[in-house]
Coordinates of C-alpha atoms in Angstrom, one line a residue:
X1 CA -21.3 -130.2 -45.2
X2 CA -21.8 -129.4 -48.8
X3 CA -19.2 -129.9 -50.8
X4 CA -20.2 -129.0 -54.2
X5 CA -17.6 -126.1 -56.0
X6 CA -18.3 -122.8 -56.0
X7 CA -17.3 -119.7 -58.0
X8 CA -14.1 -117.7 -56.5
X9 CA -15.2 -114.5 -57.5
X10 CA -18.9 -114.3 -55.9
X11 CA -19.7 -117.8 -54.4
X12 CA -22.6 -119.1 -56.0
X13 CA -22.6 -123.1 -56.2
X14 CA -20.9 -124.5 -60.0
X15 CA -22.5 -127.0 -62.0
X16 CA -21.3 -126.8 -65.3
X17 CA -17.8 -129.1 -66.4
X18 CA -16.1 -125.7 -68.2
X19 CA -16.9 -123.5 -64.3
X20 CA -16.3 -126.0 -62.2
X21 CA -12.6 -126.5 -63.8
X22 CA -12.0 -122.8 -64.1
X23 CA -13.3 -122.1 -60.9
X24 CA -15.8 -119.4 -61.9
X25 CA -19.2 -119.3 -63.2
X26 CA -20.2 -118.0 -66.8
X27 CA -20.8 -114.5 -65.6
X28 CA -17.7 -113.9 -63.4
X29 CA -15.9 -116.0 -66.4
X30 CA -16.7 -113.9 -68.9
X31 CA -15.6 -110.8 -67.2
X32 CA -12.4 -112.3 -66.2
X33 CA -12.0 -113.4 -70.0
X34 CA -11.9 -110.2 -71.4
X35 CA -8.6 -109.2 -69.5
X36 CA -7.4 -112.5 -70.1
X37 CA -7.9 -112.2 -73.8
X38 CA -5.3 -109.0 -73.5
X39 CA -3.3 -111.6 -71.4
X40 CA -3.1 -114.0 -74.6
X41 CA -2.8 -111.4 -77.5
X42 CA 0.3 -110.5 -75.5
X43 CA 1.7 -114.0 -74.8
X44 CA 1.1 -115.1 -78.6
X45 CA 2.9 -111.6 -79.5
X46 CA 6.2 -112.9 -76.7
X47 CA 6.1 -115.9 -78.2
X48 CA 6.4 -114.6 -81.9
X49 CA 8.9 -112.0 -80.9
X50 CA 11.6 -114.4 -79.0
X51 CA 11.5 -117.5 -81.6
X52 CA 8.4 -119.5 -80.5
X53 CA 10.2 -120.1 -77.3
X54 CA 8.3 -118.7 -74.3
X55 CA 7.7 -119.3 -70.4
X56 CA 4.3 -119.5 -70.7
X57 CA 4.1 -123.1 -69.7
X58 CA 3.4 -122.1 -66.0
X59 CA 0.6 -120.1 -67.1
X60 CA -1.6 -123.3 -67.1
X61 CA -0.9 -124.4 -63.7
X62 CA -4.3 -126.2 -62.5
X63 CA -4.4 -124.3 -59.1
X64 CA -4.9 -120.6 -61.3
X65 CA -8.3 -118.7 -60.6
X66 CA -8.5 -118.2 -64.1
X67 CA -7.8 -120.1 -66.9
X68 CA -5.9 -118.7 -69.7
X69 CA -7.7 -119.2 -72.8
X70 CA -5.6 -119.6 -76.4
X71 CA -8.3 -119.2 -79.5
X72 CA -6.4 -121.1 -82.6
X73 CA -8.2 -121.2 -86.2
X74 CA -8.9 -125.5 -87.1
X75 CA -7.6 -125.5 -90.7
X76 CA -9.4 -127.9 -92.5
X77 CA -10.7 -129.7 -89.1
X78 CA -6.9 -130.3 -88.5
X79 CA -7.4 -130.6 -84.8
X80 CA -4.4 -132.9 -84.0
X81 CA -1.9 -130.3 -85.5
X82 CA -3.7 -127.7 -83.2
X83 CA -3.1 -129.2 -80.1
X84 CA 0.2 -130.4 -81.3
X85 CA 1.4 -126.7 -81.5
X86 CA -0.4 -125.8 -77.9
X87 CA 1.3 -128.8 -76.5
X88 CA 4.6 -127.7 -77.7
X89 CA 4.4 -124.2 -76.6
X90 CA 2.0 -124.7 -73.3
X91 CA 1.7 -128.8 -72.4
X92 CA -0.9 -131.1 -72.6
X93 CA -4.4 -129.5 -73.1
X94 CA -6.7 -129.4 -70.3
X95 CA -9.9 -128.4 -71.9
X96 CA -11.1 -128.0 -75.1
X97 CA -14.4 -125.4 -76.1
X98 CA -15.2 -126.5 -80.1
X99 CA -18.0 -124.5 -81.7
X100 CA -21.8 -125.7 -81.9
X101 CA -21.2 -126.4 -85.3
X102 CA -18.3 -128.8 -85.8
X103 CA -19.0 -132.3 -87.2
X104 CA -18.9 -135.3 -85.0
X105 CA -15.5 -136.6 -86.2
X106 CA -13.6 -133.5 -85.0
X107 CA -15.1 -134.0 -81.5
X108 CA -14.6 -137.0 -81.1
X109 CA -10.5 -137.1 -82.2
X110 CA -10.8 -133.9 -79.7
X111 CA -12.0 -135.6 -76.9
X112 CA -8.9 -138.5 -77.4
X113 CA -6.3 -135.3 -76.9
X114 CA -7.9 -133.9 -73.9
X115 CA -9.2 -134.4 -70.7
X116 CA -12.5 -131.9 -71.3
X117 CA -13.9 -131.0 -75.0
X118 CA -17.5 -129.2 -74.8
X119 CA -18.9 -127.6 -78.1
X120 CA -19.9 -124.0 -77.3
X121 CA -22.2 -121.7 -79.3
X122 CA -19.9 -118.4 -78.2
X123 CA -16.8 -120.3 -80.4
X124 CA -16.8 -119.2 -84.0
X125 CA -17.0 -121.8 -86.5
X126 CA -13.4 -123.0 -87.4
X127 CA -12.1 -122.0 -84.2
X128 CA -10.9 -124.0 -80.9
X129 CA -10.3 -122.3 -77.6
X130 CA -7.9 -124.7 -75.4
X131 CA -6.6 -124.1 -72.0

């Protein structure tokens, strides 16, 4: 019996650490992102609206098809105060997508605040994408 994970939108075996956890490969992913980016804008704009107080929390349940990225700007590599913020508002960061670019030092204080942190060419520079 094989027992390797497959994508729950069209099947096809998962290898990589970023599908396997959301459950869907890059293609099916990036589809799924782009209402899910909608998803956030709105979220972010409940949050803002009703004090910062929100019941998104249950958005990040593990068992969800699709993950439900939050894109935050780093200022000045300031990673802990990122995920400080996310924790407050959604818990404990799952995974972590850094851009290509970001020095060594960010990753690696990353990686001590999450259980996943991958660096990703489609992240901008200065940005970190946490679910």
């Amino acid at each position: 019996m094989n027992n390797k994970p497959r994508c729950k939108r069209c099947g096809k075996p998962l290898s990589d650490p970023v599908s396997i956890a959301a459950g869907l490969g890059p293609q099916c992913r990036g589809a799924a992102q782009k209402s899910s980016s909608r998803r956030v804008r709105q979220t972010e704009r409940h949050a803002r609206g009703s004090g910062g107080a929100t019941a998104a929390g249950s958005d990040l349940s593990v068992g969800m098809i699709t993950p439900l990225w939050r894109v935050y700007d780093i200022p000045d590599g300031d990673i802990e105060t990122v995920l400080t913020l996310h924790r407050e508002r959604y818990g404990k960061p799952q995974m972590i997508l850094l851009a290509q670019d970001v020095s060594k030092e960010i990753y690696m204080r990353a990686k001590q605040l999450a259980v996943i942190v991958i660096k990703n060419r489609k992240v901008l520079p200065g940005q970190v994408w946490v679910v």
